[in-house]
Amino acid sequence: MKEELLELLKKYAYEEGNFTLSSGKRSKHYINCKPVTLSGRGLTLASLLMLKEVQTKVVAGLTLGADPLVSGVSLVSALDSRIINGLIVRKEAKGHGTKAWIEGLLPPEGTKVTVLEDVVTTGDSAISAAKRLRDAGYEVERVITIIDRNEGGKESMKLVGLELISLYTLKDFSNE
């Protein structure tokens, strides 16, 4: 299962070239997991592998990269007779209605939540999601990502009390 997901990621998510990442950093490696996590087989594999690392009853992530992961892990958890609900953290508060930052079936304050991420570079997206969740009264201690680029994200997360678990690292894609 892990090998099959890696092959899908190598084929459809990984490119070499000259890229500017969302962090602003330049890189010759670009990884966009969405073509894989928005496919039935890719999402199923990623969700099952991430589910193995989830120790909470709620998962969450910053929109857009984490949206399919949160939904996928919630779905496969139910098929595994575990019930894990999902939350989506907005980048900006909803502009109307309740003006919510967090969407989903909101658990009680104090609930432990695991943040899901597709790719970690600096860790800023996952840290942002964790901050919003903590501000809402939830406990967040762990982030699970498909790929850690090994560019400081793990260390940045550790500084704010987050453990990073990754299914793969950039080394799995490149010989560097």
Tab-separated table of C-alpha atoms in Angstrom, residues 44 47-48 51 71-84:
chain	number	residue	atom	x	y	z
A	44	THR	CA	-7.868	5.834	-0.376
A	47	SER	CA	-6.189	8.056	4.003
A	48	LEU	CA	-5.551	4.483	5.117
A	51	LEU	CA	-5.330	6.711	9.683
A	71	SER	CA	-12.576	13.858	4.383
A	72	GLY	CA	-10.707	10.706	3.363
A	73	VAL	CA	-9.437	9.854	6.842
A	74	SER	CA	-12.919	10.456	8.283
A	75	LEU	CA	-14.448	8.161	5.674
A	76	VAL	CA	-11.972	5.276	5.995
A	77	SER	CA	-12.169	5.509	9.788
A	78	ALA	CA	-15.884	4.754	9.624
A	79	LEU	CA	-15.211	1.762	7.368
A	80	ASP	CA	-12.698	0.573	9.984
A	81	SER	CA	-15.338	0.902	12.760
A	82	ARG	CA	-13.524	3.933	14.194
A	83	ILE	CA	-15.364	7.198	14.106
A	84	ILE	CA	-13.060	10.122	13.407
